[in-house]
Amino acid sequence: YVNGEQFTATSTFPKKAKYFYHFEASDGKGGTARIPATGELNFSVINVPVIIVPGIMGSELYRNYSTRPSICGASEDNSIIWPPPSYYDKLRLVVELGLDINGLPRECFPMRVGDIIGEWDKNDYYNYLIIELKNSGYDENDLFVFPYDWRLDLTTTAISLQNKIDDIKQRTNATQVDIIAHSQGGLLSKYYIS
C-alpha cells in the first residue's frame, strides 16, 4: 500500500526450477518492512509430464530374428526394418512387415520396437517437437515417448500405453500426464482414455 492504495506486482516463471524471494516495502520516510522478516519464501515450478505418441509408421521396428523358431531358419538378423534403408527391396518389406490372418506378427518374422522416428530421409518427424519441448524446460525427467508396433490392434496397444503412463506417474509422483499425439497416436490415445 502507498498512500492508502494497493499495488500488485506480477512475474512469470517460465522454466521449472525452485524460486526464492522476499518482499520489501518502504513508507518513504525511512521505515521499511520485509516479508518474511528473515530468510526467503520459496516455491517450485514443475512441468506436468508429457508423453509423445507418434502416428502410424512413426516408430522404429527392428527384426528380432534371433528369437524365431528353428523351422523358420536360423538367423541373427536384428537390423532395422522400419524406416527402411533407401536400397531396401519393397516386396521383402511387405513380406516381413505383414501380419497373419489374426492381425498378429507372423512367427517367422518377429519384430521389436525401437524409438520414435525423429528424422528419416532428411525429413523431420518428431525431433523438432522434442527440441521445442526441451527449450521450454522439459527434460528426461518429464518428457517421454511411446514408440509402439503400429501394425497391431490399437485396443491391445492401448493397454501398453496405460502401463507406460502409470509408470510415468509413479516415477514422477504426478497425478496426470499430458499426451501429445499425432495421427494414429490420437486414435490410440482415445482408446486409452475411454
PDB file of N, CA, C and O in Angstrom, residues 102-180:
ATOM      1  N   ASN A 102      -4.931 -63.245 -38.153  1.00  0.00           N
ATOM      2  CA  ASN A 102      -5.486 -62.758 -36.887  1.00  0.00           C
ATOM      3  C   ASN A 102      -4.963 -61.369 -36.523  1.00  0.00           C
ATOM      4  O   ASN A 102      -5.244 -60.867 -35.440  1.00  0.00           O
ATOM      5  N   GLY A 103      -4.199 -60.774 -37.419  1.00  0.00           N
ATOM      6  CA  GLY A 103      -3.656 -59.450 -37.157  1.00  0.00           C
ATOM      7  C   GLY A 103      -2.471 -59.453 -36.211  1.00  0.00           C
ATOM      8  O   GLY A 103      -2.157 -58.437 -35.589  1.00  0.00           O
ATOM      9  N   LEU A 104      -1.790 -60.576 -36.118  1.00  0.00           N
ATOM     10  CA  LEU A 104      -0.624 -60.705 -35.245  1.00  0.00           C
ATOM     11  C   LEU A 104       0.639 -60.875 -36.081  1.00  0.00           C
ATOM     12  O   LEU A 104       0.581 -61.357 -37.218  1.00  0.00           O
ATOM     13  N   PRO A 105       1.799 -60.525 -35.526  1.00  0.00           N
ATOM     14  CA  PRO A 105       3.049 -60.736 -36.263  1.00  0.00           C
ATOM     15  C   PRO A 105       3.218 -62.225 -36.581  1.00  0.00           C
ATOM     16  O   PRO A 105       2.888 -63.086 -35.761  1.00  0.00           O
ATOM     17  N   ARG A 106       3.705 -62.487 -37.770  1.00  0.00           N
ATOM     18  CA  ARG A 106       3.910 -63.876 -38.159  1.00  0.00           C
ATOM     19  C   ARG A 106       5.132 -64.439 -37.442  1.00  0.00           C
ATOM     20  O   ARG A 106       6.118 -63.755 -37.209  1.00  0.00           O
ATOM     21  N   GLU A 107       5.024 -65.701 -37.080  1.00  0.00           N
ATOM     22  CA  GLU A 107       6.024 -66.381 -36.253  1.00  0.00           C
ATOM     23  C   GLU A 107       7.439 -66.295 -36.825  1.00  0.00           C
ATOM     24  O   GLU A 107       8.406 -66.155 -36.078  1.00  0.00           O
ATOM     25  N   CYS A 108       7.572 -66.347 -38.128  1.00  0.00           N
ATOM     26  CA  CYS A 108       8.905 -66.332 -38.745  1.00  0.00           C
ATOM     27  C   CYS A 108       9.477 -64.930 -38.915  1.00  0.00           C
ATOM     28  O   CYS A 108      10.615 -64.779 -39.353  1.00  0.00           O
ATOM     29  N   PHE A 109       8.679 -63.928 -38.592  1.00  0.00           N
ATOM     30  CA  PHE A 109       9.147 -62.550 -38.764  1.00  0.00           C
ATOM     31  C   PHE A 109       8.906 -61.725 -37.487  1.00  0.00           C
ATOM     32  O   PHE A 109       8.205 -60.717 -37.509  1.00  0.00           O
ATOM     33  N   PRO A 110       9.487 -62.139 -36.359  1.00  0.00           N
ATOM     34  CA  PRO A 110       9.288 -61.385 -35.120  1.00  0.00           C
ATOM     35  C   PRO A 110       9.978 -60.023 -35.179  1.00  0.00           C
ATOM     36  O   PRO A 110      11.045 -59.873 -35.784  1.00  0.00           O
ATOM     37  N   MET A 111       9.343 -59.050 -34.578  1.00  0.00           N
ATOM     38  CA  MET A 111       9.867 -57.677 -34.565  1.00  0.00           C
ATOM     39  C   MET A 111       9.982 -57.193 -33.125  1.00  0.00           C
ATOM     40  O   MET A 111       9.308 -57.685 -32.237  1.00  0.00           O
ATOM     41  N   ARG A 112      10.824 -56.209 -32.931  1.00  0.00           N
ATOM     42  CA  ARG A 112      10.866 -55.485 -31.661  1.00  0.00           C
ATOM     43  C   ARG A 112      10.795 -54.001 -31.989  1.00  0.00           C
ATOM     44  O   ARG A 112      11.212 -53.565 -33.056  1.00  0.00           O
ATOM     45  N   VAL A 113      10.251 -53.233 -31.074  1.00  0.00           N
ATOM     46  CA  VAL A 113      10.067 -51.801 -31.271  1.00  0.00           C
ATOM     47  C   VAL A 113      11.315 -51.066 -30.809  1.00  0.00           C
ATOM     48  O   VAL A 113      11.873 -51.375 -29.758  1.00  0.00           O
ATOM     49  N   GLY A 114      11.741 -50.084 -31.601  1.00  0.00           N
ATOM     50  CA  GLY A 114      12.862 -49.229 -31.234  1.00  0.00           C
ATOM     51  C   GLY A 114      12.347 -47.935 -30.625  1.00  0.00           C
ATOM     52  O   GLY A 114      11.478 -47.943 -29.750  1.00  0.00           O
ATOM     53  N   ASP A 115      12.834 -46.815 -31.117  1.00  0.00           N
ATOM     54  CA  ASP A 115      12.462 -45.497 -30.614  1.00  0.00           C
ATOM     55  C   ASP A 115      11.431 -44.883 -31.567  1.00  0.00           C
ATOM     56  O   ASP A 115      11.094 -45.470 -32.595  1.00  0.00           O
ATOM     57  N   ILE A 116      10.928 -43.687 -31.224  1.00  0.00           N
ATOM     58  CA  ILE A 116      10.123 -42.991 -32.206  1.00  0.00           C
ATOM     59  C   ILE A 116      11.076 -42.464 -33.275  1.00  0.00           C
ATOM     60  O   ILE A 116      12.275 -42.293 -33.027  1.00  0.00           O
ATOM     61  N   ILE A 117      10.554 -42.218 -34.461  1.00  0.00           N
ATOM     62  CA  ILE A 117      11.392 -41.748 -35.560  1.00  0.00           C
ATOM     63  C   ILE A 117      11.520 -40.235 -35.460  1.00  0.00           C
ATOM     64  O   ILE A 117      10.543 -39.512 -35.634  1.00  0.00           O
ATOM     65  N   GLY A 118      12.720 -39.775 -35.135  1.00  0.00           N
ATOM     66  CA  GLY A 118      12.966 -38.338 -35.040  1.00  0.00           C
ATOM     67  C   GLY A 118      13.147 -37.728 -36.415  1.00  0.00           C
ATOM     68  O   GLY A 118      12.549 -36.711 -36.752  1.00  0.00           O
ATOM     69  N   GLU A 119      13.969 -38.372 -37.216  1.00  0.00           N
ATOM     70  CA  GLU A 119      14.258 -37.870 -38.559  1.00  0.00           C
ATOM     71  C   GLU A 119      14.511 -39.069 -39.457  1.00  0.00           C
ATOM     72  O   GLU A 119      15.118 -40.052 -39.042  1.00  0.00           O
ATOM     73  N   TRP A 120      14.065 -38.977 -40.700  1.00  0.00           N
ATOM     74  CA  TRP A 120      14.298 -40.056 -41.650  1.00  0.00           C
ATOM     75  C   TRP A 120      14.293 -39.485 -43.053  1.00  0.00           C
ATOM     76  O   TRP A 120      13.430 -38.680 -43.403  1.00  0.00           O
ATOM     77  N   ASP A 121      15.253 -39.911 -43.842  1.00  0.00           N
ATOM     78  CA  ASP A 121      15.357 -39.500 -45.234  1.00  0.00           C
ATOM     79  C   ASP A 121      15.278 -37.973 -45.370  1.00  0.00           C
ATOM     80  O   ASP A 121      14.557 -37.438 -46.203  1.00  0.00           O
ATOM     81  N   LYS A 122      16.019 -37.284 -44.494  1.00  0.00           N
ATOM     82  CA  LYS A 122      16.126 -35.822 -44.481  1.00  0.00           C
ATOM     83  C   LYS A 122      14.814 -35.117 -44.116  1.00  0.00           C
ATOM     84  O   LYS A 122      14.664 -33.928 -44.324  1.00  0.00           O
ATOM     85  N   ASN A 123      13.846 -35.855 -43.599  1.00  0.00           N
ATOM     86  CA  ASN A 123      12.590 -35.259 -43.156  1.00  0.00           C
ATOM     87  C   ASN A 123      12.513 -35.329 -41.640  1.00  0.00           C
ATOM     88  O   ASN A 123      12.831 -36.352 -41.043  1.00  0.00           O
ATOM     89  N   ASP A 124      12.087 -34.232 -41.041  1.00  0.00           N
ATOM     90  CA  ASP A 124      11.939 -34.188 -39.595  1.00  0.00           C
ATOM     91  C   ASP A 124      10.563 -34.718 -39.224  1.00  0.00           C
ATOM     92  O   ASP A 124       9.555 -34.293 -39.764  1.00  0.00           O
ATOM     93  N   TYR A 125      10.546 -35.665 -38.316  1.00  0.00           N
ATOM     94  CA  TYR A 125       9.278 -36.209 -37.855  1.00  0.00           C
ATOM     95  C   TYR A 125       8.966 -35.701 -36.454  1.00  0.00           C
ATOM     96  O   TYR A 125       8.017 -34.962 -36.263  1.00  0.00           O
ATOM     97  N   TYR A 126       9.750 -36.092 -35.467  1.00  0.00           N
ATOM     98  CA  TYR A 126       9.452 -35.679 -34.103  1.00  0.00           C
ATOM     99  C   TYR A 126      10.612 -34.941 -33.434  1.00  0.00           C
ATOM    100  O   TYR A 126      10.453 -34.445 -32.320  1.00  0.00           O
ATOM    101  N   ASN A 127      11.770 -34.835 -34.067  1.00  0.00           N
ATOM    102  CA  ASN A 127      12.910 -34.143 -33.458  1.00  0.00           C
ATOM    103  C   ASN A 127      12.586 -32.699 -33.097  1.00  0.00           C
ATOM    104  O   ASN A 127      12.916 -32.242 -32.005  1.00  0.00           O
ATOM    105  N   TYR A 128      11.970 -31.965 -34.020  1.00  0.00           N
ATOM    106  CA  TYR A 128      11.691 -30.551 -33.777  1.00  0.00           C
ATOM    107  C   TYR A 128      10.772 -30.381 -32.571  1.00  0.00           C
ATOM    108  O   TYR A 128      10.990 -29.502 -31.738  1.00  0.00           O
ATOM    109  N   LEU A 129       9.763 -31.223 -32.466  1.00  0.00           N
ATOM    110  CA  LEU A 129       8.848 -31.161 -31.332  1.00  0.00           C
ATOM    111  C   LEU A 129       9.603 -31.390 -30.027  1.00  0.00           C
ATOM    112  O   LEU A 129       9.425 -30.656 -29.047  1.00  0.00           O
ATOM    113  N   ILE A 130      10.460 -32.391 -29.998  1.00  0.00           N
ATOM    114  CA  ILE A 130      11.234 -32.697 -28.792  1.00  0.00           C
ATOM    115  C   ILE A 130      12.165 -31.546 -28.451  1.00  0.00           C
ATOM    116  O   ILE A 130      12.274 -31.146 -27.286  1.00  0.00           O
ATOM    117  N   ILE A 131      12.817 -30.973 -29.450  1.00  0.00           N
ATOM    118  CA  ILE A 131      13.718 -29.827 -29.215  1.00  0.00           C
ATOM    119  C   ILE A 131      12.941 -28.656 -28.630  1.00  0.00           C
ATOM    120  O   ILE A 131      13.380 -28.004 -27.680  1.00  0.00           O
ATOM    121  N   GLU A 132      11.776 -28.358 -29.185  1.00  0.00           N
ATOM    122  CA  GLU A 132      10.970 -27.251 -28.676  1.00  0.00           C
ATOM    123  C   GLU A 132      10.517 -27.495 -27.242  1.00  0.00           C
ATOM    124  O   GLU A 132      10.501 -26.573 -26.420  1.00  0.00           O
ATOM    125  N   LEU A 133      10.146 -28.720 -26.923  1.00  0.00           N
ATOM    126  CA  LEU A 133       9.747 -29.024 -25.547  1.00  0.00           C
ATOM    127  C   LEU A 133      10.936 -28.892 -24.599  1.00  0.00           C
ATOM    128  O   LEU A 133      10.802 -28.360 -23.496  1.00  0.00           O
ATOM    129  N   LYS A 134      12.105 -29.328 -25.031  1.00  0.00           N
ATOM    130  CA  LYS A 134      13.304 -29.174 -24.197  1.00  0.00           C
ATOM    131  C   LYS A 134      13.656 -27.701 -24.022  1.00  0.00           C
ATOM    132  O   LYS A 134      14.059 -27.283 -22.935  1.00  0.00           O
ATOM    133  N   ASN A 135      13.490 -26.905 -25.072  1.00  0.00           N
ATOM    134  CA  ASN A 135      13.737 -25.464 -24.960  1.00  0.00           C
ATOM    135  C   ASN A 135      12.744 -24.796 -24.003  1.00  0.00           C
ATOM    136  O   ASN A 135      13.009 -23.714 -23.482  1.00  0.00           O
ATOM    137  N   SER A 136      11.610 -25.437 -23.790  1.00  0.00           N
ATOM    138  CA  SER A 136      10.592 -24.911 -22.876  1.00  0.00           C
ATOM    139  C   SER A 136      10.764 -25.436 -21.456  1.00  0.00           C
ATOM    140  O   SER A 136       9.914 -25.192 -20.605  1.00  0.00           O
ATOM    141  N   GLY A 137      11.836 -26.166 -21.214  1.00  0.00           N
ATOM    142  CA  GLY A 137      12.130 -26.613 -19.855  1.00  0.00           C
ATOM    143  C   GLY A 137      11.893 -28.078 -19.569  1.00  0.00           C
ATOM    144  O   GLY A 137      12.099 -28.534 -18.451  1.00  0.00           O
ATOM    145  N   TYR A 138      11.462 -28.848 -20.554  1.00  0.00           N
ATOM    146  CA  TYR A 138      11.279 -30.283 -20.333  1.00  0.00           C
ATOM    147  C   TYR A 138      12.620 -30.996 -20.468  1.00  0.00           C
ATOM    148  O   TYR A 138      13.514 -30.550 -21.189  1.00  0.00           O
ATOM    149  N   ASP A 139      12.746 -32.116 -19.771  1.00  0.00           N
ATOM    150  CA  ASP A 139      13.950 -32.936 -19.882  1.00  0.00           C
ATOM    151  C   ASP A 139      13.573 -34.397 -19.682  1.00  0.00           C
ATOM    152  O   ASP A 139      12.386 -34.738 -19.644  1.00  0.00           O
ATOM    153  N   GLU A 140      14.563 -35.251 -19.516  1.00  0.00           N
ATOM    154  CA  GLU A 140      14.306 -36.690 -19.422  1.00  0.00           C
ATOM    155  C   GLU A 140      13.496 -37.070 -18.178  1.00  0.00           C
ATOM    156  O   GLU A 140      13.025 -38.197 -18.070  1.00  0.00           O
ATOM    157  N   ASN A 141      13.322 -36.142 -17.251  1.00  0.00           N
ATOM    158  CA  ASN A 141      12.535 -36.421 -16.053  1.00  0.00           C
ATOM    159  C   ASN A 141      11.043 -36.160 -16.235  1.00  0.00           C
ATOM    160  O   ASN A 141      10.243 -36.565 -15.388  1.00  0.00           O
ATOM    161  N   ASP A 142      10.661 -35.458 -17.319  1.00  0.00           N
ATOM    162  CA  ASP A 142       9.245 -35.168 -17.525  1.00  0.00           C
ATOM    163  C   ASP A 142       8.826 -35.187 -18.991  1.00  0.00           C
ATOM    164  O   ASP A 142       7.710 -34.828 -19.320  1.00  0.00           O
ATOM    165  N   LEU A 143       9.706 -35.633 -19.869  1.00  0.00           N
ATOM    166  CA  LEU A 143       9.390 -35.750 -21.300  1.00  0.00           C
ATOM    167  C   LEU A 143       9.624 -37.201 -21.716  1.00  0.00           C
ATOM    168  O   LEU A 143      10.737 -37.718 -21.597  1.00  0.00           O
ATOM    169  N   PHE A 144       8.579 -37.839 -22.200  1.00  0.00           N
ATOM    170  CA  PHE A 144       8.641 -39.261 -22.508  1.00  0.00           C
ATOM    171  C   PHE A 144       8.075 -39.519 -23.905  1.00  0.00           C
ATOM    172  O   PHE A 144       7.305 -38.716 -24.426  1.00  0.00           O
ATOM    173  N   VAL A 145       8.457 -40.634 -24.478  1.00  0.00           N
ATOM    174  CA  VAL A 145       7.928 -41.046 -25.778  1.00  0.00           C
ATOM    175  C   VAL A 145       7.336 -42.450 -25.631  1.00  0.00           C
ATOM    176  O   VAL A 145       7.733 -43.220 -24.755  1.00  0.00           O
ATOM    177  N   PHE A 146       6.388 -42.740 -26.505  1.00  0.00           N
ATOM    178  CA  PHE A 146       5.768 -44.061 -26.502  1.00  0.00           C
ATOM    179  C   PHE A 146       5.860 -44.661 -27.901  1.00  0.00           C
ATOM    180  O   PHE A 146       4.917 -44.573 -28.694  1.00  0.00           O
ATOM    181  N   PRO A 147       7.010 -45.256 -28.241  1.00  0.00           N
ATOM    182  CA  PRO A 147       7.074 -45.980 -29.510  1.00  0.00           C
ATOM    183  C   PRO A 147       6.281 -47.278 -29.390  1.00  0.00           C
ATOM    184  O   PRO A 147       6.230 -47.882 -28.309  1.00  0.00           O
ATOM    185  N   TYR A 148       5.655 -47.681 -30.459  1.00  0.00           N
ATOM    186  CA  TYR A 148       4.835 -48.898 -30.418  1.00  0.00           C
ATOM    187  C   TYR A 148       4.805 -49.531 -31.802  1.00  0.00           C
ATOM    188  O   TYR A 148       5.141 -48.907 -32.808  1.00  0.00           O
ATOM    189  N   ASP A 149       4.408 -50.799 -31.839  1.00  0.00           N
ATOM    190  CA  ASP A 149       4.271 -51.507 -33.114  1.00  0.00           C
ATOM    191  C   ASP A 149       2.949 -51.074 -33.733  1.00  0.00           C
ATOM    192  O   ASP A 149       1.874 -51.554 -33.376  1.00  0.00           O
ATOM    193  N   TRP A 150       3.051 -50.136 -34.656  1.00  0.00           N
ATOM    194  CA  TRP A 150       1.888 -49.501 -35.268  1.00  0.00           C
ATOM    195  C   TRP A 150       1.092 -50.433 -36.165  1.00  0.00           C
ATOM    196  O   TRP A 150       0.032 -50.069 -36.657  1.00  0.00           O
ATOM    197  N   ARG A 151       1.577 -51.652 -36.383  1.00  0.00           N
ATOM    198  CA  ARG A 151       0.839 -52.626 -37.201  1.00  0.00           C
ATOM    199  C   ARG A 151      -0.240 -53.336 -36.409  1.00  0.00           C
ATOM    200  O   ARG A 151      -1.146 -53.933 -36.981  1.00  0.00           O
ATOM    201  N   LEU A 152      -0.154 -53.285 -35.091  1.00  0.00           N
ATOM    202  CA  LEU A 152      -1.016 -54.100 -34.245  1.00  0.00           C
ATOM    203  C   LEU A 152      -2.308 -53.379 -33.865  1.00  0.00           C
ATOM    204  O   LEU A 152      -2.427 -52.173 -33.996  1.00  0.00           O
ATOM    205  N   ASP A 153      -3.255 -54.151 -33.339  1.00  0.00           N
ATOM    206  CA  ASP A 153      -4.562 -53.660 -32.930  1.00  0.00           C
ATOM    207  C   ASP A 153      -4.415 -52.586 -31.844  1.00  0.00           C
ATOM    208  O   ASP A 153      -3.698 -52.780 -30.861  1.00  0.00           O
ATOM    209  N   LEU A 154      -5.102 -51.473 -32.027  1.00  0.00           N
ATOM    210  CA  LEU A 154      -4.970 -50.352 -31.094  1.00  0.00           C
ATOM    211  C   LEU A 154      -5.534 -50.653 -29.712  1.00  0.00           C
ATOM    212  O   LEU A 154      -5.030 -50.127 -28.714  1.00  0.00           O
ATOM    213  N   THR A 155      -6.558 -51.477 -29.626  1.00  0.00           N
ATOM    214  CA  THR A 155      -7.121 -51.765 -28.310  1.00  0.00           C
ATOM    215  C   THR A 155      -6.111 -52.511 -27.443  1.00  0.00           C
ATOM    216  O   THR A 155      -6.057 -52.297 -26.230  1.00  0.00           O
ATOM    217  N   THR A 156      -5.308 -53.362 -28.054  1.00  0.00           N
ATOM    218  CA  THR A 156      -4.257 -54.067 -27.321  1.00  0.00           C
ATOM    219  C   THR A 156      -3.116 -53.106 -26.976  1.00  0.00           C
ATOM    220  O   THR A 156      -2.609 -53.106 -25.848  1.00  0.00           O
ATOM    221  N   THR A 157      -2.725 -52.279 -27.928  1.00  0.00           N
ATOM    222  CA  THR A 157      -1.634 -51.339 -27.704  1.00  0.00           C
ATOM    223  C   THR A 157      -2.012 -50.306 -26.651  1.00  0.00           C
ATOM    224  O   THR A 157      -1.148 -49.812 -25.924  1.00  0.00           O
ATOM    225  N   ALA A 158      -3.298 -49.986 -26.521  1.00  0.00           N
ATOM    226  CA  ALA A 158      -3.751 -49.025 -25.517  1.00  0.00           C
ATOM    227  C   ALA A 158      -3.431 -49.515 -24.100  1.00  0.00           C
ATOM    228  O   ALA A 158      -3.167 -48.708 -23.207  1.00  0.00           O
ATOM    229  N   ILE A 159      -3.421 -50.816 -23.903  1.00  0.00           N
ATOM    230  CA  ILE A 159      -3.047 -51.368 -22.591  1.00  0.00           C
ATOM    231  C   ILE A 159      -1.580 -51.071 -22.301  1.00  0.00           C
ATOM    232  O   ILE A 159      -1.221 -50.695 -21.183  1.00  0.00           O
ATOM    233  N   SER A 160      -0.730 -51.192 -23.317  1.00  0.00           N
ATOM    234  CA  SER A 160       0.691 -50.850 -23.147  1.00  0.00           C
ATOM    235  C   SER A 160       0.866 -49.363 -22.866  1.00  0.00           C
ATOM    236  O   SER A 160       1.711 -48.979 -22.055  1.00  0.00           O
ATOM    237  N   LEU A 161       0.068 -48.523 -23.528  1.00  0.00           N
ATOM    238  CA  LEU A 161       0.125 -47.087 -23.269  1.00  0.00           C
ATOM    239  C   LEU A 161      -0.306 -46.800 -21.829  1.00  0.00           C
ATOM    240  O   LEU A 161       0.327 -45.995 -21.136  1.00  0.00           O
ATOM    241  N   GLN A 162      -1.350 -47.464 -21.365  1.00  0.00           N
ATOM    242  CA  GLN A 162      -1.792 -47.279 -19.983  1.00  0.00           C
ATOM    243  C   GLN A 162      -0.676 -47.659 -19.013  1.00  0.00           C
ATOM    244  O   GLN A 162      -0.414 -46.941 -18.045  1.00  0.00           O
ATOM    245  N   ASN A 163       0.001 -48.778 -19.271  1.00  0.00           N
ATOM    246  CA  ASN A 163       1.110 -49.201 -18.408  1.00  0.00           C
ATOM    247  C   ASN A 163       2.236 -48.179 -18.407  1.00  0.00           C
ATOM    248  O   ASN A 163       2.819 -47.884 -17.357  1.00  0.00           O
ATOM    249  N   LYS A 164       2.540 -47.622 -19.571  1.00  0.00           N
ATOM    250  CA  LYS A 164       3.599 -46.608 -19.673  1.00  0.00           C
ATOM    251  C   LYS A 164       3.210 -45.352 -18.894  1.00  0.00           C
ATOM    252  O   LYS A 164       4.026 -44.802 -18.153  1.00  0.00           O
ATOM    253  N   ILE A 165       1.984 -44.902 -19.042  1.00  0.00           N
ATOM    254  CA  ILE A 165       1.528 -43.708 -18.324  1.00  0.00           C
ATOM    255  C   ILE A 165       1.509 -43.959 -16.820  1.00  0.00           C
ATOM    256  O   ILE A 165       1.927 -43.101 -16.033  1.00  0.00           O
ATOM    257  N   ASP A 166       1.065 -45.137 -16.398  1.00  0.00           N
ATOM    258  CA  ASP A 166       1.089 -45.469 -14.967  1.00  0.00           C
ATOM    259  C   ASP A 166       2.520 -45.445 -14.438  1.00  0.00           C
ATOM    260  O   ASP A 166       2.776 -44.952 -13.331  1.00  0.00           O
ATOM    261  N   ASP A 167       3.456 -45.962 -15.223  1.00  0.00           N
ATOM    262  CA  ASP A 167       4.873 -45.957 -14.827  1.00  0.00           C
ATOM    263  C   ASP A 167       5.397 -44.522 -14.705  1.00  0.00           C
ATOM    264  O   ASP A 167       6.107 -44.195 -13.755  1.00  0.00           O
ATOM    265  N   ILE A 168       5.039 -43.673 -15.667  1.00  0.00           N
ATOM    266  CA  ILE A 168       5.471 -42.267 -15.630  1.00  0.00           C
ATOM    267  C   ILE A 168       4.915 -41.582 -14.383  1.00  0.00           C
ATOM    268  O   ILE A 168       5.644 -40.866 -13.684  1.00  0.00           O
ATOM    269  N   LYS A 169       3.646 -41.802 -14.086  1.00  0.00           N
ATOM    270  CA  LYS A 169       3.037 -41.177 -12.909  1.00  0.00           C
ATOM    271  C   LYS A 169       3.725 -41.639 -11.630  1.00  0.00           C
ATOM    272  O   LYS A 169       3.958 -40.844 -10.724  1.00  0.00           O
ATOM    273  N   GLN A 170       4.060 -42.900 -11.587  1.00  0.00           N
ATOM    274  CA  GLN A 170       4.739 -43.427 -10.399  1.00  0.00           C
ATOM    275  C   GLN A 170       6.150 -42.844 -10.282  1.00  0.00           C
ATOM    276  O   GLN A 170       6.563 -42.425  -9.206  1.00  0.00           O
ATOM    277  N   ARG A 171       6.898 -42.797 -11.385  1.00  0.00           N
ATOM    278  CA  ARG A 171       8.282 -42.285 -11.355  1.00  0.00           C
ATOM    279  C   ARG A 171       8.349 -40.800 -11.056  1.00  0.00           C
ATOM    280  O   ARG A 171       9.302 -40.338 -10.453  1.00  0.00           O
ATOM    281  N   THR A 172       7.350 -40.040 -11.488  1.00  0.00           N
ATOM    282  CA  THR A 172       7.392 -38.579 -11.331  1.00  0.00           C
ATOM    283  C   THR A 172       6.521 -38.073 -10.177  1.00  0.00           C
ATOM    284  O   THR A 172       6.495 -36.875  -9.921  1.00  0.00           O
ATOM    285  N   ASN A 173       5.797 -38.972  -9.534  1.00  0.00           N
ATOM    286  CA  ASN A 173       4.843 -38.590  -8.480  1.00  0.00           C
ATOM    287  C   ASN A 173       3.788 -37.621  -9.007  1.00  0.00           C
ATOM    288  O   ASN A 173       3.293 -36.773  -8.274  1.00  0.00           O
ATOM    289  N   ALA A 174       3.457 -37.730 -10.269  1.00  0.00           N
ATOM    290  CA  ALA A 174       2.449 -36.865 -10.887  1.00  0.00           C
ATOM    291  C   ALA A 174       1.076 -37.532 -10.798  1.00  0.00           C
ATOM    292  O   ALA A 174       0.966 -38.754 -10.731  1.00  0.00           O
ATOM    293  N   THR A 175       0.052 -36.713 -10.811  1.00  0.00           N
ATOM    294  CA  THR A 175      -1.312 -37.241 -10.804  1.00  0.00           C
ATOM    295  C   THR A 175      -1.887 -37.336 -12.208  1.00  0.00           C
ATOM    296  O   THR A 175      -2.922 -37.960 -12.416  1.00  0.00           O
ATOM    297  N   GLN A 176      -1.206 -36.688 -13.171  1.00  0.00           N
ATOM    298  CA  GLN A 176      -1.667 -36.742 -14.554  1.00  0.00           C
ATOM    299  C   GLN A 176      -0.465 -36.656 -15.487  1.00  0.00           C
ATOM    300  O   GLN A 176       0.623 -36.260 -15.095  1.00  0.00           O
ATOM    301  N   VAL A 177      -0.692 -37.020 -16.733  1.00  0.00           N
ATOM    302  CA  VAL A 177       0.307 -36.934 -17.798  1.00  0.00           C
ATOM    303  C   VAL A 177      -0.380 -36.308 -18.995  1.00  0.00           C
ATOM    304  O   VAL A 177      -1.485 -36.722 -19.367  1.00  0.00           O
ATOM    305  N   ASP A 178       0.253 -35.300 -19.585  1.00  0.00           N
ATOM    306  CA  ASP A 178      -0.283 -34.719 -20.818  1.00  0.00           C
ATOM    307  C   ASP A 178       0.172 -35.561 -21.998  1.00  0.00           C
ATOM    308  O   ASP A 178       1.326 -35.997 -22.053  1.00  0.00           O
ATOM    309  N   ILE A 179      -0.734 -35.788 -22.933  1.00  0.00           N
ATOM    310  CA  ILE A 179      -0.435 -36.595 -24.118  1.00  0.00           C
ATOM    311  C   ILE A 179      -0.368 -35.679 -25.331  1.00  0.00           C
ATOM    312  O   ILE A 179      -1.297 -34.903 -25.576  1.00  0.00           O
ATOM    313  N   ILE A 180       0.723 -35.787 -26.084  1.00  0.00           N
ATOM    314  CA  ILE A 180       0.819 -35.140 -27.396  1.00  0.00           C
ATOM    315  C   ILE A 180       0.807 -36.285 -28.402  1.00  0.00           C
ATOM    316  O   ILE A 180       1.731 -37.088 -28.445  1.00  0.00           O
TER     317      ILE A 180
END
